Amino acid sequence: MRRTSAETKSIILAAARERFAADGYERATIRSIAADAKIDPAMVMRYYGSKEKLFAAAAEFDLRFDALAGVAPEQLGAAFVRHFLRQWEAGESLQVLLRTGITNDGAAERMREIFAGQLAPRIAALTGDPASAPVRAAMVSAQMLGIGLARYILLFPPVVAMSEDDLVSWLGPTIQRYLTADRP
Amino acid sequence: MRRTSAETKSIILAAARERFAADGYERATIRSIAADAKIDPAMVMRYYGSKEKLFAAAAEFDLRFDALAGVAPEQLGAAFVRHFLRQWEAGESLQVLLRTGITNDGAAERMREIFAGQLAPRIAALTGDPASAPVRAAMVSAQMLGIGLARYILLFPPVVAMSEDDLVSWLGPTIQRYLTADRP
DNA sequence: CGTCGAAGTCAACAGATGTTGGCCAACGAT
DNA sequence: ATCGTTGGCCAACATCTGTTGACTTCGACG
């Protein structure tokens, strides 16, 4: 018994996150994950039961919008952009979700939950307009997912080259408008 | 000899486009494409050589921005949005690219070519500012890809529910700003 | 020391996948 | 009618996939 079971379990999870983020659901094989973790593929099954369940564990995610409480209303756009960019770079979780959500229905469902369930209520609270919050949340999500796609997945050179401040300058007013402008 | 070779070739290509658009690169198997086309899998190989080459043929695409020539400068934003939405709905090509571009490096490369190679020159011509065109094109791409992702792939309910006019109202000013506003 | 349980390994399975080569069957020209 | 060409199909291949079960190692506790 070299390691405790909890240790190996988290080693596997870390390797899984990396592989899912880099390769997507289908190409991230259990064997490759196990190889990264320097562990027998059978252990992955022992601890997580199946590839689906391992993925579910790897895709746990919290956007942590509570960090945005107390921001002045006219600076919400810029604050949102900065927060999202940091979330993209903090861990592989968002990239896992985006890479897999496109071929895996379960991941797409989770994505809908996260953006509708975590973002919309926050927007409702911050703007005081619950009725339009779902649409605003969807527009903000679409813009920020598009940027994440261009910058971290498709690697569009101009977007990769931009600094965080550049991106905030471009995107801040857009998000601000989606959050607070009158409904068209 | 029931059909001519060109006929079956295009039948295969149509089935391939649908499968790639619906399932992504890995899950769209040659066998399933052949089954859709009611044809033996071996025929796919005979006509296209390999799965990679079949995919390359299925991912041919032209954004046809020439249709935007002659639009008044202050209406470019709305015109772009409408044009993109029609392109998303016209055929499966954009969905093929997005679904596969996320796991397949070749598709990602093609996506970069299309958006940098077709969109940026058009923007340079329409705005008369070649220097900032690549960045503007990238921002427009990010926003429109984000909307396509939300509406056609991830199926965010509020985005799915919106009409084309609703989307133009929300997105038009954003695109207009990305196209013509001073560089931040 | 001996035993028991948990951590780790090995080999194999059944199924699916891309790909190949050989074999039919139908058509047009001779 | 015959023959060659060409579209179509079948069976098989090697490989890879998720998953399973039996076996081995090793530490803790009696």
Tab-separated table of C-alpha atoms (C1' of nucleotides) in Angstrom:
chain	number	residue	atom	x	y	z
A	1	MET	CA	0.000	0.000	0.000
A	2	ARG	CA	1.979	2.903	-1.195
A	3	ARG	CA	-0.754	5.532	-1.281
A	4	THR	CA	-4.083	6.051	0.363
A	5	SER	CA	-7.070	5.582	-1.850
A	6	ALA	CA	-8.063	9.257	-1.652
A	7	GLU	CA	-4.643	10.272	-2.921
A	8	THR	CA	-4.694	8.136	-6.041
A	9	LYS	CA	-8.258	9.152	-6.635
A	10	SER	CA	-7.284	12.795	-6.829
A	11	ILE	CA	-4.203	12.035	-8.920
A	12	ILE	CA	-6.468	10.321	-11.423
A	13	LEU	CA	-8.896	13.218	-11.354
A	14	ALA	CA	-6.161	15.747	-12.084
A	15	ALA	CA	-4.879	13.710	-15.018
A	16	ALA	CA	-8.421	13.274	-16.301
A	17	ARG	CA	-9.068	16.999	-16.231
A	18	GLU	CA	-5.950	17.685	-18.260
A	19	ARG	CA	-6.726	15.057	-20.836
A	20	PHE	CA	-10.362	16.003	-21.206
A	21	ALA	CA	-9.374	19.649	-21.573
A	22	ALA	CA	-6.731	18.888	-24.172
A	23	ASP	CA	-8.398	16.140	-26.196
A	24	GLY	CA	-12.149	16.234	-25.622
A	25	TYR	CA	-14.281	13.366	-24.420
A	26	GLU	CA	-13.755	10.728	-27.099
A	27	ARG	CA	-10.037	11.141	-27.642
A	28	ALA	CA	-9.252	11.252	-23.937
A	29	THR	CA	-9.029	7.506	-23.406
A	30	ILE	CA	-8.969	5.856	-20.037
A	31	ARG	CA	-5.655	4.305	-20.969
A	32	SER	CA	-4.079	7.671	-21.746
A	33	ILE	CA	-5.383	9.189	-18.529
A	34	ALA	CA	-4.035	6.248	-16.577
A	35	ALA	CA	-0.685	6.546	-18.319
A	36	ASP	CA	-0.460	10.240	-17.388
A	37	ALA	CA	-1.229	9.346	-13.788
A	38	LYS	CA	1.300	6.474	-13.974
A	39	ILE	CA	-1.376	4.087	-12.840
A	40	ASP	CA	-3.083	0.983	-14.177
A	41	PRO	CA	-6.228	1.622	-16.226
A	42	ALA	CA	-8.077	-0.792	-13.989
A	43	MET	CA	-7.610	1.595	-11.066
A	44	VAL	CA	-9.552	4.269	-12.886
A	45	MET	CA	-12.469	1.898	-13.161
A	46	ARG	CA	-12.122	0.801	-9.559
A	47	TYR	CA	-12.332	4.342	-8.264
A	48	TYR	CA	-14.736	5.958	-10.691
A	49	GLY	CA	-16.800	3.094	-12.045
A	50	SER	CA	-16.935	4.187	-15.654
A	51	LYS	CA	-15.616	6.794	-18.043
A	52	GLU	CA	-18.899	8.690	-17.849
A	53	LYS	CA	-18.671	8.968	-14.072
A	54	LEU	CA	-15.038	9.990	-14.223
A	55	PHE	CA	-15.991	12.713	-16.636
A	56	ALA	CA	-18.821	13.854	-14.402
A	57	ALA	CA	-16.353	14.201	-11.556
A	58	ALA	CA	-13.880	16.082	-13.775
A	59	ALA	CA	-16.532	18.509	-14.962
A	60	GLU	CA	-17.607	19.751	-11.560
A	61	PHE	CA	-17.413	23.473	-11.701
A	62	ASP	CA	-18.452	26.660	-9.980
A	63	LEU	CA	-18.191	30.016	-11.721
A	64	ARG	CA	-17.985	31.797	-8.356
A	65	PHE	CA	-19.815	34.917	-9.262
A	66	ASP	CA	-20.131	35.779	-5.600
A	67	ALA	CA	-16.764	37.478	-6.070
A	68	LEU	CA	-18.613	40.154	-8.042
A	69	ALA	CA	-20.784	41.325	-5.181
A	70	GLY	CA	-20.349	45.005	-4.398
A	71	VAL	CA	-19.118	46.133	-7.796
A	72	ALA	CA	-20.408	49.528	-8.873
A	73	PRO	CA	-23.169	49.149	-11.518
A	74	GLU	CA	-21.352	51.126	-14.169
A	75	GLN	CA	-18.286	48.904	-13.859
A	76	LEU	CA	-20.074	45.581	-14.032
A	77	GLY	CA	-19.138	44.993	-17.660
A	78	ALA	CA	-15.418	45.307	-17.119
A	79	ALA	CA	-15.599	43.333	-13.889
A	80	PHE	CA	-17.459	40.486	-15.559
A	81	VAL	CA	-14.956	40.276	-18.392
A	82	ARG	CA	-12.002	40.212	-16.039
A	83	HIS	CA	-13.669	37.612	-13.852
A	84	PHE	CA	-14.412	35.347	-16.818
A	85	LEU	CA	-10.912	35.601	-18.199
A	86	ARG	CA	-9.469	34.617	-14.850
A	87	GLN	CA	-11.863	31.668	-14.672
A	88	TRP	CA	-10.700	30.519	-18.082
A	89	GLU	CA	-7.109	30.647	-16.982
A	90	ALA	CA	-7.466	29.459	-13.417
A	91	GLY	CA	-8.062	25.799	-14.161
A	92	GLU	CA	-8.930	23.539	-17.026
A	93	SER	CA	-12.549	23.212	-15.954
A	94	LEU	CA	-14.065	25.637	-18.435
A	95	GLN	CA	-11.990	24.201	-21.233
A	96	VAL	CA	-13.066	20.696	-20.239
A	97	LEU	CA	-16.664	21.798	-20.441
A	98	LEU	CA	-16.339	23.556	-23.769
A	99	ARG	CA	-14.273	20.843	-25.455
A	100	THR	CA	-16.593	18.091	-24.322
A	101	GLY	CA	-19.898	19.977	-24.280
A	102	ILE	CA	-19.783	19.978	-28.019
A	103	THR	CA	-19.844	16.245	-28.532
A	104	ASN	CA	-21.166	15.033	-25.196
A	105	ASP	CA	-24.806	15.724	-24.404
A	106	GLY	CA	-24.265	15.376	-20.675
A	107	ALA	CA	-21.634	18.093	-20.754
A	108	ALA	CA	-23.880	20.364	-22.799
A	109	GLU	CA	-26.611	19.906	-20.218
A	110	ARG	CA	-24.201	20.761	-17.429
A	111	MET	CA	-23.120	23.839	-19.315
A	112	ARG	CA	-26.713	24.991	-19.580
A	113	GLU	CA	-27.160	24.438	-15.864
A	114	ILE	CA	-24.065	26.425	-15.014
A	115	PHE	CA	-24.778	29.405	-17.188
A	116	ALA	CA	-28.498	29.563	-16.593
A	117	GLY	CA	-28.349	28.441	-12.970
A	118	GLN	CA	-25.337	30.389	-11.745
A	119	LEU	CA	-25.152	33.399	-14.015
A	120	ALA	CA	-28.801	34.376	-14.454
A	121	PRO	CA	-29.624	34.666	-10.730
A	122	ARG	CA	-26.497	36.726	-10.208
A	123	ILE	CA	-27.511	39.084	-12.965
A	124	ALA	CA	-31.017	39.315	-11.596
A	125	ALA	CA	-29.604	40.294	-8.218
A	126	LEU	CA	-27.073	42.752	-9.606
A	127	THR	CA	-29.424	44.527	-11.973
A	128	GLY	CA	-32.697	44.182	-10.100
A	129	ASP	CA	-34.539	42.988	-13.215
A	130	PRO	CA	-35.410	39.288	-12.852
A	131	ALA	CA	-37.595	39.159	-15.960
A	132	SER	CA	-34.858	39.902	-18.461
A	133	ALA	CA	-32.082	38.136	-16.550
A	134	PRO	CA	-32.186	34.846	-18.525
A	135	VAL	CA	-31.788	36.597	-21.853
A	136	ARG	CA	-29.052	38.872	-20.543
A	137	ALA	CA	-27.257	35.876	-19.035
A	138	ALA	CA	-27.485	34.043	-22.330
A	139	MET	CA	-26.063	36.972	-24.274
A	140	VAL	CA	-23.209	37.390	-21.808
A	141	SER	CA	-22.523	33.652	-21.934
A	142	ALA	CA	-22.481	33.627	-25.710
A	143	GLN	CA	-19.985	36.485	-25.871
A	144	MET	CA	-17.696	35.085	-23.207
A	145	LEU	CA	-17.837	31.550	-24.574
A	146	GLY	CA	-17.045	32.924	-28.004
A	147	ILE	CA	-13.965	34.667	-26.676
A	148	GLY	CA	-12.873	31.584	-24.785
A	149	LEU	CA	-13.331	29.531	-27.912
A	150	ALA	CA	-11.290	31.935	-30.021
A	151	ARG	CA	-8.554	32.453	-27.440
A	152	TYR	CA	-8.079	29.035	-25.829
A	153	ILE	CA	-9.447	26.445	-28.244
A	154	LEU	CA	-9.249	27.714	-31.810
A	155	LEU	CA	-6.273	29.954	-31.034
A	156	PHE	CA	-7.156	32.866	-33.304
A	157	PRO	CA	-3.835	34.749	-33.359
A	158	PRO	CA	-5.181	38.285	-32.729
A	159	VAL	CA	-7.202	37.092	-29.746
A	160	VAL	CA	-4.308	35.088	-28.347
A	161	ALA	CA	-2.042	38.100	-28.679
A	162	MET	CA	-4.325	40.486	-26.793
A	163	SER	CA	-3.589	41.322	-23.191
A	164	GLU	CA	-6.198	41.051	-20.470
A	165	ASP	CA	-6.554	44.842	-20.527
A	166	ASP	CA	-7.052	44.867	-24.298
A	167	LEU	CA	-9.798	42.309	-23.978
A	168	VAL	CA	-11.472	44.234	-21.192
A	169	SER	CA	-11.437	47.363	-23.361
A	170	TRP	CA	-13.062	45.568	-26.269
A	171	LEU	CA	-15.503	43.401	-24.358
A	172	GLY	CA	-16.332	45.526	-21.327
A	173	PRO	CA	-18.777	47.863	-23.094
A	174	THR	CA	-20.416	44.908	-24.839
A	175	ILE	CA	-21.067	43.064	-21.599
A	176	GLN	CA	-22.123	46.285	-19.916
A	177	ARG	CA	-24.736	46.755	-22.605
A	178	TYR	CA	-25.975	43.165	-22.363
A	179	LEU	CA	-26.296	43.581	-18.605
A	180	THR	CA	-27.929	46.946	-18.258
A	181	ALA	CA	-29.212	48.340	-21.564
A	182	ASP	CA	-32.933	48.433	-22.151
A	183	ARG	CA	-34.271	45.326	-23.772
A	184	PRO	CA	-34.269	45.939	-27.520
B	1	MET	CA	-23.997	0.011	-62.425
B	2	ARG	CA	-26.968	1.756	-61.031
B	3	ARG	CA	-25.483	5.182	-60.440
B	4	THR	CA	-22.666	7.191	-61.856
B	5	SER	CA	-19.657	7.580	-59.620
B	6	ALA	CA	-20.158	11.330	-59.236
B	7	GLU	CA	-23.674	10.757	-57.934
B	8	THR	CA	-22.712	8.373	-55.172
B	9	LYS	CA	-19.775	10.557	-54.338
B	10	SER	CA	-22.075	13.489	-53.637
B	11	ILE	CA	-24.560	11.285	-51.782
B	12	ILE	CA	-21.740	10.222	-49.504
B	13	LEU	CA	-20.618	13.809	-49.046
B	14	ALA	CA	-24.096	14.949	-48.044
B	15	ALA	CA	-24.425	12.144	-45.497
B	16	ALA	CA	-20.959	12.934	-44.186
B	17	ARG	CA	-21.794	16.588	-43.669
B	18	GLU	CA	-24.884	15.702	-41.677
B	19	ARG	CA	-23.077	13.214	-39.494
B	20	PHE	CA	-20.096	15.443	-38.864
B	21	ALA	CA	-22.423	18.311	-38.000
B	22	ALA	CA	-24.479	16.208	-35.631
B	23	ASP	CA	-21.825	14.052	-33.997
B	24	GLY	CA	-18.412	15.669	-34.418
B	25	TYR	CA	-15.367	14.071	-35.941
B	26	GLU	CA	-14.759	11.071	-33.710
B	27	ARG	CA	-18.325	9.919	-33.250
B	28	ALA	CA	-19.193	10.278	-36.912
B	29	THR	CA	-17.949	6.864	-37.997
B	30	ILE	CA	-17.457	5.843	-41.584
B	31	ARG	CA	-19.871	3.015	-41.000
B	32	SER	CA	-22.614	5.331	-39.782
B	33	ILE	CA	-22.093	7.715	-42.685
B	34	ALA	CA	-22.242	4.800	-45.105
B	35	ALA	CA	-25.406	3.514	-43.433
B	36	ASP	CA	-27.063	6.933	-43.820
B	37	ALA	CA	-26.103	6.954	-47.486
B	38	LYS	CA	-27.303	3.331	-47.783
B	39	ILE	CA	-23.972	2.339	-49.183
B	40	ASP	CA	-21.153	0.027	-48.228
B	41	PRO	CA	-18.431	1.523	-46.022
B	42	ALA	CA	-15.862	0.388	-48.535
B	43	MET	CA	-17.306	2.808	-51.073
B	44	VAL	CA	-16.495	5.717	-48.832
B	45	MET	CA	-12.886	4.660	-48.821
B	46	ARG	CA	-12.873	4.076	-52.548
B	47	TYR	CA	-14.112	7.567	-53.289
B	48	TYR	CA	-12.448	9.608	-50.581
B	49	GLY	CA	-9.385	7.589	-49.640
B	50	SER	CA	-9.582	8.090	-45.888
B	51	LYS	CA	-11.739	9.570	-43.182
B	52	GLU	CA	-9.472	12.612	-42.973
B	53	LYS	CA	-9.901	13.343	-46.661
B	54	LEU	CA	-13.645	12.829	-46.494
B	55	PHE	CA	-13.743	15.312	-43.673
B	56	ALA	CA	-11.652	17.797	-45.614
B	57	ALA	CA	-14.142	17.580	-48.457
B	58	ALA	CA	-17.085	17.988	-46.087
B	59	ALA	CA	-15.551	21.040	-44.450
B	60	GLU	CA	-15.150	23.076	-47.614
B	61	PHE	CA	-16.789	26.368	-46.947
B	62	ASP	CA	-17.133	29.919	-48.150
B	63	LEU	CA	-18.642	32.594	-45.930
B	64	ARG	CA	-19.628	34.618	-49.022
B	65	PHE	CA	-19.116	38.036	-47.588
B	66	ASP	CA	-19.285	39.495	-51.077
B	67	ALA	CA	-23.033	39.643	-50.466
B	68	LEU	CA	-22.322	42.495	-48.066
B	69	ALA	CA	-20.866	44.841	-50.643
B	70	GLY	CA	-22.713	48.117	-50.883
B	71	VAL	CA	-24.180	48.153	-47.395
B	72	ALA	CA	-24.293	51.587	-45.773
B	73	PRO	CA	-21.523	51.942	-43.147
B	74	GLU	CA	-23.875	52.629	-40.272
B	75	GLN	CA	-25.863	49.461	-41.016
B	76	LEU	CA	-22.908	47.126	-41.293
B	77	GLY	CA	-23.434	45.684	-37.830
B	78	ALA	CA	-27.002	44.574	-38.418
B	79	ALA	CA	-26.160	43.346	-41.909
B	80	PHE	CA	-23.279	41.235	-40.613
B	81	VAL	CA	-25.423	39.649	-37.921
B	82	ARG	CA	-28.182	38.780	-40.354
B	83	HIS	CA	-25.707	37.393	-42.845
B	84	PHE	CA	-24.041	35.192	-40.227
B	85	LEU	CA	-27.321	33.851	-38.929
B	86	ARG	CA	-28.366	32.888	-42.438
B	87	GLN	CA	-25.027	31.183	-42.971
B	88	TRP	CA	-25.539	29.170	-39.811
B	89	GLU	CA	-28.920	28.043	-40.982
B	90	ALA	CA	-28.256	27.648	-44.692
B	91	GLY	CA	-26.240	24.451	-44.465
B	92	GLU	CA	-24.471	22.324	-41.946
B	93	SER	CA	-21.049	23.597	-42.933
B	94	LEU	CA	-20.530	26.020	-40.079
B	95	GLN	CA	-21.804	23.494	-37.597
B	96	VAL	CA	-19.479	20.885	-39.059
B	97	LEU	CA	-16.580	23.256	-38.582
B	98	LEU	CA	-17.465	24.230	-35.045
B	99	ARG	CA	-18.277	20.709	-33.848
B	100	THR	CA	-15.100	19.274	-35.270
B	101	GLY	CA	-12.793	22.284	-34.936
B	102	ILE	CA	-12.821	21.723	-31.263
B	103	THR	CA	-11.300	18.273	-31.276
B	104	ASN	CA	-9.672	18.159	-34.683
B	105	ASP	CA	-6.623	20.322	-35.265
B	106	GLY	CA	-7.082	20.343	-39.012
B	107	ALA	CA	-10.552	21.775	-38.640
B	108	ALA	CA	-9.305	24.409	-36.219
B	109	GLU	CA	-6.692	25.439	-38.760
B	110	ARG	CA	-9.323	25.691	-41.468
B	111	MET	CA	-11.460	27.784	-39.170
B	112	ARG	CA	-8.602	30.206	-38.623
B	113	GLU	CA	-8.077	30.419	-42.376
B	114	ILE	CA	-11.733	31.137	-43.026
B	115	PHE	CA	-12.169	33.805	-40.410
B	116	ALA	CA	-8.835	35.490	-40.861
B	117	GLY	CA	-8.644	34.940	-44.621
B	118	GLN	CA	-12.201	35.729	-45.645
B	119	LEU	CA	-13.474	38.049	-42.937
B	120	ALA	CA	-10.489	40.292	-42.268
B	121	PRO	CA	-9.967	41.426	-45.886
B	122	ARG	CA	-13.656	42.158	-46.188
B	123	ILE	CA	-13.566	44.281	-43.069
B	124	ALA	CA	-10.470	46.054	-44.286
B	125	ALA	CA	-12.260	46.899	-47.517
B	126	LEU	CA	-15.509	47.927	-45.861
B	127	THR	CA	-13.955	50.102	-43.189
B	128	GLY	CA	-10.872	51.353	-44.981
B	129	ASP	CA	-8.628	50.526	-42.031
B	130	PRO	CA	-6.381	47.562	-42.907
B	131	ALA	CA	-4.231	47.847	-39.798
B	132	SER	CA	-6.958	47.079	-37.312
B	133	ALA	CA	-8.882	44.667	-39.537
B	134	PRO	CA	-7.436	41.417	-38.076
B	135	VAL	CA	-8.383	42.380	-34.537
B	136	ARG	CA	-11.840	43.568	-35.584
B	137	ALA	CA	-12.367	40.355	-37.564
B	138	ALA	CA	-11.345	38.294	-34.570
B	139	MET	CA	-13.745	40.116	-32.268
B	140	VAL	CA	-16.609	39.746	-34.726
B	141	SER	CA	-15.770	36.062	-35.166
B	142	ALA	CA	-15.686	35.470	-31.435
B	143	GLN	CA	-19.091	37.059	-30.932
B	144	MET	CA	-20.734	35.288	-33.842
B	145	LEU	CA	-19.177	31.930	-33.011
B	146	GLY	CA	-20.343	32.359	-29.434
B	147	ILE	CA	-23.888	32.937	-30.590
B	148	GLY	CA	-23.756	29.978	-32.946
B	149	LEU	CA	-22.433	27.834	-30.140
B	150	ALA	CA	-25.185	28.904	-27.773
B	151	ARG	CA	-27.980	28.683	-30.334
B	152	TYR	CA	-27.119	25.631	-32.427
B	153	ILE	CA	-24.781	23.461	-30.383
B	154	LEU	CA	-25.356	24.007	-26.682
B	155	LEU	CA	-28.999	25.004	-27.215
B	156	PHE	CA	-29.260	27.660	-24.514
B	157	PRO	CA	-33.042	28.055	-24.260
B	158	PRO	CA	-33.200	31.879	-24.331
B	159	VAL	CA	-30.965	32.025	-27.396
B	160	VAL	CA	-32.891	29.284	-29.164
B	161	ALA	CA	-36.147	31.100	-28.455
B	162	MET	CA	-35.030	34.428	-29.899
B	163	SER	CA	-36.144	35.443	-33.368
B	164	GLU	CA	-33.713	36.621	-35.993
B	165	ASP	CA	-34.866	40.191	-35.380
B	166	ASP	CA	-34.309	39.848	-31.641
B	167	LEU	CA	-30.791	38.649	-32.256
B	168	VAL	CA	-30.094	41.470	-34.670
B	169	SER	CA	-31.263	43.970	-32.061
B	170	TRP	CA	-28.999	42.534	-29.414
B	171	LEU	CA	-25.964	41.810	-31.546
B	172	GLY	CA	-26.113	44.523	-34.199
B	173	PRO	CA	-24.742	47.334	-32.026
B	174	THR	CA	-22.012	45.041	-30.697
B	175	ILE	CA	-20.802	44.095	-34.147
B	176	GLN	CA	-21.137	47.678	-35.304
B	177	ARG	CA	-18.826	48.744	-32.505
B	178	TYR	CA	-16.297	45.992	-33.238
B	179	LEU	CA	-16.281	47.048	-36.876
B	180	THR	CA	-16.109	50.799	-36.660
B	181	ALA	CA	-15.364	52.074	-33.168
B	182	ASP	CA	-11.969	53.525	-32.454
B	183	ARG	CA	-9.476	50.994	-31.290
B	184	PRO	CA	-9.542	50.990	-27.486
C	1	DC	C1'	4.311	-14.368	13.306
C	2	DG	C1'	0.054	-14.991	10.758
C	3	DT	C1'	-4.013	-13.181	8.859
C	4	DC	C1'	-7.071	-10.049	6.671
C	5	DG	C1'	-8.208	-6.306	3.826
C	6	DA	C1'	-7.120	-2.929	0.806
C	7	DA	C1'	-3.956	-1.096	-3.087
C	8	DG	C1'	-1.971	-2.437	-7.253
C	9	DT	C1'	-1.090	-5.432	-11.455
C	10	DC	C1'	-1.974	-8.551	-15.376
C	11	DA	C1'	-4.246	-10.522	-18.960
C	12	DA	C1'	-8.075	-10.999	-21.316
C	13	DC	C1'	-12.909	-10.096	-23.063
C	14	DA	C1'	-16.239	-8.306	-26.492
C	15	DG	C1'	-17.250	-4.781	-29.430
C	16	DA	C1'	-16.257	-1.031	-32.541
C	17	DT	C1'	-13.215	1.415	-35.844
C	18	DG	C1'	-10.466	2.593	-40.129
C	19	DT	C1'	-8.888	0.246	-43.833
C	20	DT	C1'	-7.890	-3.438	-47.445
C	21	DG	C1'	-8.438	-6.858	-51.144
C	22	DG	C1'	-11.067	-9.941	-53.668
C	23	DC	C1'	-15.257	-11.095	-55.697
C	24	DC	C1'	-19.926	-10.014	-58.165
C	25	DA	C1'	-22.944	-7.853	-61.421
C	26	DA	C1'	-24.357	-4.665	-64.722
C	27	DC	C1'	-23.520	-1.804	-68.593
C	28	DG	C1'	-21.305	-0.079	-73.273
C	29	DA	C1'	-18.568	-1.066	-77.101
C	30	DT	C1'	-17.115	-4.411	-80.221
D	1	DA	C1'	-22.610	-12.886	-77.635
D	2	DT	C1'	-18.327	-11.395	-75.580
D	3	DC	C1'	-15.274	-8.729	-73.163
D	4	DG	C1'	-13.465	-5.176	-70.428
D	5	DT	C1'	-14.588	-1.540	-67.466
D	6	DT	C1'	-16.608	0.136	-63.473
D	7	DG	C1'	-19.884	0.567	-59.547
D	8	DG	C1'	-21.057	-2.226	-55.616
D	9	DC	C1'	-20.650	-5.619	-51.874
D	10	DC	C1'	-18.640	-8.983	-48.589
D	11	DA	C1'	-15.428	-10.687	-45.373
D	12	DA	C1'	-11.569	-9.986	-43.049
D	13	DC	C1'	-7.455	-7.552	-40.951
D	14	DA	C1'	-5.145	-5.222	-37.151
D	15	DT	C1'	-5.850	-2.054	-33.717
D	16	DC	C1'	-7.951	0.351	-30.110
D	17	DT	C1'	-11.758	1.019	-26.870
D	18	DG	C1'	-14.176	0.443	-22.142
D	19	DT	C1'	-14.556	-2.909	-18.902
D	20	DT	C1'	-13.974	-7.186	-16.014
D	21	DG	C1'	-12.054	-10.733	-13.052
D	22	DA	C1'	-8.456	-13.134	-10.941
D	23	DC	C1'	-4.003	-12.730	-9.049
D	24	DT	C1'	-0.174	-10.444	-6.253
D	25	DT	C1'	1.811	-7.323	-2.879
D	26	DC	C1'	2.008	-5.012	1.354
D	27	DG	C1'	0.913	-2.818	5.668
D	28	DA	C1'	-1.744	-2.963	10.050
D	29	DC	C1'	-3.544	-5.393	13.700
D	30	DG	C1'	-4.449	-9.630	16.487
